[in-house]
CSV table of C-alpha atoms in Angstrom, one decimal:
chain,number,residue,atom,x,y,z
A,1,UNK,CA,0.0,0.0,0.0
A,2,UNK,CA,1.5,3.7,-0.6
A,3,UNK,CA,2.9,5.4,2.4
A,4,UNK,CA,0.2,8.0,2.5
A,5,UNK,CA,-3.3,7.9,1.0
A,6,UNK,CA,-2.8,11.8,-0.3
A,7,UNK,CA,-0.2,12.0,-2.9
A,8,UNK,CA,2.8,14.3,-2.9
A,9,UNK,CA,3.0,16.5,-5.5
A,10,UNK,CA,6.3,16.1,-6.8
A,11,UNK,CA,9.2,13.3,-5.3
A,12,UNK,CA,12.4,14.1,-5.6
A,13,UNK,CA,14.7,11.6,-6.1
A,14,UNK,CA,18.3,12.8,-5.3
A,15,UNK,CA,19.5,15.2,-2.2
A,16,UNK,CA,22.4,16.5,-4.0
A,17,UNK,CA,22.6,20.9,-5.2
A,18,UNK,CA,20.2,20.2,-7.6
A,19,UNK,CA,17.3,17.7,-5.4
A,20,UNK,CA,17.9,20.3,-2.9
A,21,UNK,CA,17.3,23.8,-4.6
A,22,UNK,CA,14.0,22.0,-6.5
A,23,UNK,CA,12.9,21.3,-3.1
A,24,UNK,CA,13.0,24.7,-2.2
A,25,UNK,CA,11.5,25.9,-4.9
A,26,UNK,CA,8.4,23.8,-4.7
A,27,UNK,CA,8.3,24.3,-1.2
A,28,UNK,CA,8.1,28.0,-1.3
A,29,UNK,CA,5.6,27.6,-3.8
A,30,UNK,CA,3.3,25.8,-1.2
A,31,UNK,CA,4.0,22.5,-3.0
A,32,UNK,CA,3.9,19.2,-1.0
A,33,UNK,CA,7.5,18.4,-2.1
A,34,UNK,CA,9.2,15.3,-0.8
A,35,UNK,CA,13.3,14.5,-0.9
A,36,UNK,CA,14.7,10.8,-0.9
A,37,UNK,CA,18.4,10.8,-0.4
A,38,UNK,CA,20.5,8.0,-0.9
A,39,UNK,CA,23.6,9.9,1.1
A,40,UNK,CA,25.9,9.7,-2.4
A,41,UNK,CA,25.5,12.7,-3.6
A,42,UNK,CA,28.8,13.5,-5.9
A,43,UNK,CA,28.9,17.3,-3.8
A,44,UNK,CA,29.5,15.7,-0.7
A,45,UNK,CA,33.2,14.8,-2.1
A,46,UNK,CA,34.2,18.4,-3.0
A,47,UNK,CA,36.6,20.2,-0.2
A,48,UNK,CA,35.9,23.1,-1.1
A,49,UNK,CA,34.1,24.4,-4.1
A,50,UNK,CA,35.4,28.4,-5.0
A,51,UNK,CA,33.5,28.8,-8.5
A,52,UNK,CA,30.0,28.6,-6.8
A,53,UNK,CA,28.7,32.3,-7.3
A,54,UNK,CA,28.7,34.2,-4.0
A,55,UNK,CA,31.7,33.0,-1.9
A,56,UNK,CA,34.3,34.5,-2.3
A,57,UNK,CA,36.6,32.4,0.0
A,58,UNK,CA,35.0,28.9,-1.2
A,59,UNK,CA,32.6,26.4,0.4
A,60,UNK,CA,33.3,23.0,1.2
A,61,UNK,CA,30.1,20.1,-0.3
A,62,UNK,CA,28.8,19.3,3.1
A,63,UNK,CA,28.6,22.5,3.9
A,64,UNK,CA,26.6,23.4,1.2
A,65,UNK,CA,24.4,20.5,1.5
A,66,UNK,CA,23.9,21.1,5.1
A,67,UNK,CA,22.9,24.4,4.4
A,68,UNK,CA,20.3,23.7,1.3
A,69,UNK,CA,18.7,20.8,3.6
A,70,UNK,CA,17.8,23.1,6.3
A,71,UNK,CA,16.3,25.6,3.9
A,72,UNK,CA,14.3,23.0,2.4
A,73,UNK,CA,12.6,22.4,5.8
A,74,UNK,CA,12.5,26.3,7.2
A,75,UNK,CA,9.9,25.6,4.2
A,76,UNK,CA,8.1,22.9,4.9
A,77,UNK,CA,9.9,20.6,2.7
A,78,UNK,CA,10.5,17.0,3.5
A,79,UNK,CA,13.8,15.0,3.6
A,80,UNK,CA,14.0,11.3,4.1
A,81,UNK,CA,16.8,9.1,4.0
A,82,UNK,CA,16.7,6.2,1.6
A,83,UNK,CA,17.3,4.3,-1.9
A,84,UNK,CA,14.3,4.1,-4.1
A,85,UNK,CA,14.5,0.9,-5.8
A,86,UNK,CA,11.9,1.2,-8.2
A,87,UNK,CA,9.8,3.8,-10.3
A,88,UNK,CA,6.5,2.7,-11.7
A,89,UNK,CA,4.0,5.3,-13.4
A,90,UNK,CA,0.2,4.4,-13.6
A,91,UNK,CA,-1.4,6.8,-15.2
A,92,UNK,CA,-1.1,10.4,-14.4
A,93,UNK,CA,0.7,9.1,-11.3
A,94,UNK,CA,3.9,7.6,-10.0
A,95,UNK,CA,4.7,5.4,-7.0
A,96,UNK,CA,8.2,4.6,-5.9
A,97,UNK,CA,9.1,1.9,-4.0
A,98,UNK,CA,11.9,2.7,-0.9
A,99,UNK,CA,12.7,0.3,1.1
A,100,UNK,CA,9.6,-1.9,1.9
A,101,UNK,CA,7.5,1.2,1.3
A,102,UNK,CA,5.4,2.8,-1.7
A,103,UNK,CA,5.3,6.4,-2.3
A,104,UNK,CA,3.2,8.3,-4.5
A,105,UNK,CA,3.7,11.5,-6.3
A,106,UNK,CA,2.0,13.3,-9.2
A,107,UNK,CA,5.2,14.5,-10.5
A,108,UNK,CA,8.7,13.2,-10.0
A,109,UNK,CA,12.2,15.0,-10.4
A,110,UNK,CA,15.2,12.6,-11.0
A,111,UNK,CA,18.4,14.7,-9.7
A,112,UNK,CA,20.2,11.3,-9.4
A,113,UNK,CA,23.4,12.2,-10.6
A,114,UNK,CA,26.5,10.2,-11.9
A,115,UNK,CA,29.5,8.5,-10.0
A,116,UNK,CA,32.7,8.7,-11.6
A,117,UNK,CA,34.9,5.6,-12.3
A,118,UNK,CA,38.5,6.1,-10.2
A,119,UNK,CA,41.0,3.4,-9.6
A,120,UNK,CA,40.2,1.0,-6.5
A,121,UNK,CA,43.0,1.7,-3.9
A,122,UNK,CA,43.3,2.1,-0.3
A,123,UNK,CA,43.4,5.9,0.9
A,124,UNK,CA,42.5,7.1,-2.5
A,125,UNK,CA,39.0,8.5,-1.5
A,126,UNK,CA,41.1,10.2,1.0
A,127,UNK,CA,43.1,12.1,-1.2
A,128,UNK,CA,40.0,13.3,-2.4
A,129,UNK,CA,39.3,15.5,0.7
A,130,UNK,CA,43.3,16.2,0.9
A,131,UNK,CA,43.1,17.7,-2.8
A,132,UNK,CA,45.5,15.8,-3.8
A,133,UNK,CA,42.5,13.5,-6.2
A,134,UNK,CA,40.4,16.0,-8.6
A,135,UNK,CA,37.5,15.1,-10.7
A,136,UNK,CA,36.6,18.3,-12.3
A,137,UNK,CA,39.2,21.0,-13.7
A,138,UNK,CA,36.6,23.4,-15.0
A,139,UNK,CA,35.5,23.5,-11.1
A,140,UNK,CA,39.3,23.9,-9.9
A,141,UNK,CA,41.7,23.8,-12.5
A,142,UNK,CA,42.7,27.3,-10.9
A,143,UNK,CA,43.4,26.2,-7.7
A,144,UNK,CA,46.0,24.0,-9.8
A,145,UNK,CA,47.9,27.1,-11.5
A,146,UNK,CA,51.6,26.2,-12.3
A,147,UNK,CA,51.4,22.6,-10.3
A,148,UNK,CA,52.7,19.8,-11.5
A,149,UNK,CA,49.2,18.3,-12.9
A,150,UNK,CA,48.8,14.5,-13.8
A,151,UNK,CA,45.7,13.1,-16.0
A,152,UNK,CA,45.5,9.6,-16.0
A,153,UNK,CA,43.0,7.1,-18.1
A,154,UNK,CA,42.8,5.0,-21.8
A,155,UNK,CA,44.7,8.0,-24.2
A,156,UNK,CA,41.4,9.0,-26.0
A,157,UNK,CA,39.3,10.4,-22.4
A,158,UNK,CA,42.4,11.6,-21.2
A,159,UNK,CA,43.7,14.1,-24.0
A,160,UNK,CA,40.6,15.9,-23.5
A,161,UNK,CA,40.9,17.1,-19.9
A,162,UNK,CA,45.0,17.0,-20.5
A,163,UNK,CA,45.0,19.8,-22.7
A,164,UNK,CA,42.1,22.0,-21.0
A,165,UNK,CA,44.4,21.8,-18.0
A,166,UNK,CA,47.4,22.9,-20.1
A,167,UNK,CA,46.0,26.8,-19.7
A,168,UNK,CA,46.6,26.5,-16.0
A,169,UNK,CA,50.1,24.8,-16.5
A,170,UNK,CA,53.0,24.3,-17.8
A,171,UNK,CA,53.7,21.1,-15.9
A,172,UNK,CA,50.9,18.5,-17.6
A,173,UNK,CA,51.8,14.7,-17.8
A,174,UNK,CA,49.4,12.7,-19.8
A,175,UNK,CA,49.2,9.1,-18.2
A,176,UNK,CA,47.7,6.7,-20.9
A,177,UNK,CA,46.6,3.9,-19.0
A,178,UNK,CA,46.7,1.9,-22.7
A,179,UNK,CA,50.1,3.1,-23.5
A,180,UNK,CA,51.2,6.6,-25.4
A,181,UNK,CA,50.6,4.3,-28.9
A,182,UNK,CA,47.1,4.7,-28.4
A,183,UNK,CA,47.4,8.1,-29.6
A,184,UNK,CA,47.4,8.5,-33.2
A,185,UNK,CA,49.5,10.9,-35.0
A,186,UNK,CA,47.8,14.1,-35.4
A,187,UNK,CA,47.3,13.6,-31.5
A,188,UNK,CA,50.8,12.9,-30.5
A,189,UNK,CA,51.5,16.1,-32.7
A,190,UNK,CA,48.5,18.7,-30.6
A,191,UNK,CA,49.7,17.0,-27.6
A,192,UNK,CA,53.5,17.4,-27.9
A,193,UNK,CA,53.0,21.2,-29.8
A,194,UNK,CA,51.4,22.2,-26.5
A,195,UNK,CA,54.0,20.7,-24.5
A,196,UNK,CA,52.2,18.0,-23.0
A,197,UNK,CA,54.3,15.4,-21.8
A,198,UNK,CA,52.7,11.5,-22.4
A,199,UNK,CA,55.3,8.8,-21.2
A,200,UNK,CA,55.6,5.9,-23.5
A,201,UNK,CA,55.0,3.1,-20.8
A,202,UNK,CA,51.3,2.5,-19.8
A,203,UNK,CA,50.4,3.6,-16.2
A,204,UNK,CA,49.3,0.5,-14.3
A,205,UNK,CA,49.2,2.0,-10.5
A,206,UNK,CA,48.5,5.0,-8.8
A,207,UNK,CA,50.5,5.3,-4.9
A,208,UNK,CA,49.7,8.0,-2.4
A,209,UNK,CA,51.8,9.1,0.1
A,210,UNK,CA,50.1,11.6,2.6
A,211,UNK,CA,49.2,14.8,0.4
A,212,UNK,CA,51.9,13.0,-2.3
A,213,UNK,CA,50.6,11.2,-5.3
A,214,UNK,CA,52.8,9.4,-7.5
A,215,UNK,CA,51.8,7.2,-10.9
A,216,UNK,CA,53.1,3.8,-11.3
A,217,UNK,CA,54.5,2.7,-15.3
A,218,UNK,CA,54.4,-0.8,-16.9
A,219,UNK,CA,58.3,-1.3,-16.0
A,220,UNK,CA,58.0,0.2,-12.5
A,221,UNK,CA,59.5,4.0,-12.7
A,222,UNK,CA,57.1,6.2,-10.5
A,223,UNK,CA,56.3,10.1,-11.7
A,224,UNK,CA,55.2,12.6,-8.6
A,225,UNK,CA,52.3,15.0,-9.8
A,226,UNK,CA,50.8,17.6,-7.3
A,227,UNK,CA,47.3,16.8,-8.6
A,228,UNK,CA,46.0,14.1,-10.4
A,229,UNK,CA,42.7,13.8,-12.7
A,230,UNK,CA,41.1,10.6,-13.1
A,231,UNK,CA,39.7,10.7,-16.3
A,232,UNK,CA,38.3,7.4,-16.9
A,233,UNK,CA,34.2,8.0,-17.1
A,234,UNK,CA,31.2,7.6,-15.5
A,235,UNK,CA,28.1,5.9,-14.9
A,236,UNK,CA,25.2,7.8,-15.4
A,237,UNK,CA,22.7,7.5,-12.5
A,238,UNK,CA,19.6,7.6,-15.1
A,239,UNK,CA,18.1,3.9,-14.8
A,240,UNK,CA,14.9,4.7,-13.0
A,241,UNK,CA,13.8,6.6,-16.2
A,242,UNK,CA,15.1,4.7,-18.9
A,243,UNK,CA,12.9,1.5,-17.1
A,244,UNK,CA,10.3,3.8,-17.6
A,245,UNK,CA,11.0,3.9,-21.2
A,246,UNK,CA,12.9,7.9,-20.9
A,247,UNK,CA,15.1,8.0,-23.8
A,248,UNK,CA,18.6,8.2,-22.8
A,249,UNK,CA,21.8,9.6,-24.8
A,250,UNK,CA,24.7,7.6,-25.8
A,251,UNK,CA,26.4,8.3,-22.6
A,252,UNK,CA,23.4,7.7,-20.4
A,253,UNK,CA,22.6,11.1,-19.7
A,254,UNK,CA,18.5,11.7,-19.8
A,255,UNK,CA,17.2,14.0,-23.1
A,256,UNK,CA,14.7,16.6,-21.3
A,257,UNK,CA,12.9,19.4,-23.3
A,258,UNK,CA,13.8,22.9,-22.7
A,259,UNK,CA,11.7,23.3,-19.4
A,260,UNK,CA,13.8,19.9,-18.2
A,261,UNK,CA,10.7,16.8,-18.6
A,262,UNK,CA,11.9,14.1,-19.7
A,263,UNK,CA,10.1,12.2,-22.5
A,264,UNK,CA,7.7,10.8,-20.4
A,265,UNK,CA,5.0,13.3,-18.5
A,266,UNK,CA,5.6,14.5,-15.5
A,267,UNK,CA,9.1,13.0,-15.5
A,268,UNK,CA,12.2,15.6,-14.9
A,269,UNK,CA,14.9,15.2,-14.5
A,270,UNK,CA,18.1,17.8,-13.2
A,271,UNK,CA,21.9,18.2,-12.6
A,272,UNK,CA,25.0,15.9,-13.9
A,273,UNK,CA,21.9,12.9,-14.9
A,274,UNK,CA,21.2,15.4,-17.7
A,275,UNK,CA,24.5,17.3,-18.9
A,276,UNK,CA,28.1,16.3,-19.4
A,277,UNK,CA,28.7,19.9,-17.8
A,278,UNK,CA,29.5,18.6,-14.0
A,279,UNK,CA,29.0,21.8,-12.3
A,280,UNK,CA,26.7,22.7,-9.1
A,281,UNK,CA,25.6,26.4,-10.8
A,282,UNK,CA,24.0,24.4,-13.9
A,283,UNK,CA,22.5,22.0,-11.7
A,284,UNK,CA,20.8,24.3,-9.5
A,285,UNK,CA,19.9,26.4,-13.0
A,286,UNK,CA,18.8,23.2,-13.9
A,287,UNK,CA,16.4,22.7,-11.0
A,288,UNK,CA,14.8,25.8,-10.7
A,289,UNK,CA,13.7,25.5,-14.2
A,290,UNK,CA,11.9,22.1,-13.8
A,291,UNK,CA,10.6,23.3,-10.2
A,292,UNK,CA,8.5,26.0,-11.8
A,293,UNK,CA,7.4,24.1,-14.6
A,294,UNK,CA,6.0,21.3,-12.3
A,295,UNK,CA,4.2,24.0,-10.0
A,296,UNK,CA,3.0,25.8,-13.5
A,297,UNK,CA,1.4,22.1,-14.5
A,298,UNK,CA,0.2,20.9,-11.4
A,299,UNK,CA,-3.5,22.0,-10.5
A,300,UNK,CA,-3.9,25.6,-8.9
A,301,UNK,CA,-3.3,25.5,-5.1
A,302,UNK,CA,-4.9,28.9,-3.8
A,303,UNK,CA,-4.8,29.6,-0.4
């Protein structure tokens, strides 16, 4: 049996920036808005973010999470803690199944987000915090000015992020986890012309040593990089939807309409489970956008 015999009027699945800001939203618009979080929300891994409009000095992702979760309930929102295993939609509504319960909801915004795909060692989630491990240089290539910067994955994801980080250094080593002859020529030639180191050997480990990160070759020499870049892809959090029949991109990522609905009704869907453009302030843009569609569609609530 659903939890509650009066529907919500719009479950959002995902307390990440954008679940969060939507929740507002609805909230303040006297919508009957509820928030399950799974507790993986991608923010939560940032130490400080300092390209989020209005501070100055930076803001750490739990910080920033705290903060938007007690906005959503000086609102009247509703959080709850929890994994919704399954999305069904009959008719014009939608019940979601969390955890031995079933919720309904007349409309339901997916900010589910993506996880990125690192190499599995010990301490490495550490070096996260420690800013030594970086996911995303257009959030903090800056903070990486003149470093010695590392980029490490298969040769064709990693040129990519290797030579947007060459306008914040000089110092960029391109670690091809499949080995410098997976480049072709015309790369070897953009990536050597902008100075771009790429060792021949593949990289096979990565060791970390307090703040210190090293990568490992084939034959054993070790390289010491300031920061390193993962960039070995993602998985796009979109399955919900595309069980629902959503249509997906090639990467994953859910195709929404420019007032962010998916292909089914009433589906929407916000943040990094919608754009390869990781960042919190398209997210939120994202989620404000959706918010006041689903208020604009749902019947009038007049006080």
């Amino acid at each position: 049996m659903p939890e509650r015999s009066q529907p919500w009027d719009c479950l959002i699945i995902g307390g990440g920036p954008a679940g969060l800001t939507a929740a507002i939203y609805l909230a303040r618009f006297r919508r009957r808005a509820l928030v399950i979080d799974a507790g993986s929300s991608r923010a939560a891994l940032i130490p400080r973010s300092r390209n989020y409009p209005g501070f100055r000095d930076g803001i750490s992702g739990p910080d920033l999470l705290k903060t938007l979760r007690a906005q959503v309930e000086k609102y009247g929102g509703q959080l709850r803690s929890g994994t919704v295993e399954a999305l069904e939609r009959d008719g014009a509504m939608f019940t979601a199944a969390v955890e031995g319960s079933r919720i309904q909801a007349r409309t339901v915004l997916l900010a589910t987000g993506i996880v990125d795909v690192s190499p599995s060692l010990p301490g490495l989630r550490d070096a996260i915090y420690e800013g030594a491990l970086r996911y995303c240089p257009v959030c903090d290539g800056y903070e990486a000015t003149d470093r010695k910067i590392g980029v490490v994955g298969a040769a064709a994801q990693a040129r990519g992020k290797a030579m947007f980080l060459r306008s914040f250094s000089r110092y960029v080593t391109l670690f091809a986890t499949d080995g410098a002859e997976a480049l072709d020529r015309a790369a070897r030639d953009e990536i050597k012309s902008a100075g771009i180191v790429v060792p021949e050997e593949a990289a096979v480990d990565v060791e970390r040593d307090g703040d210190k990160i090293a990568v490992v070759l084939a034959g054993g020499a070790t390289i010491d990089v300031d920061v390193l870049y993962p960039a070995l892809g993602c998985h796009v959090h979109s399955g919900l939807a595309a069980r629902l029949g959503a249509t997906c991109d090639d990467v994953g990522c859910l195709k929404v309409d420019d007032r962010q609905m998916t292909t089914i009704p009433g589906l929407y869907a916000a943040g990094d489970v919608v754009t390869d453009l990781h960042q919190i302030t398209v997210a939120t843009g994202h989620a404000a956008i959706a918010a006041t569609r689903i208020h604009h569609e749902l019947p009038a609530n007049p006080r």
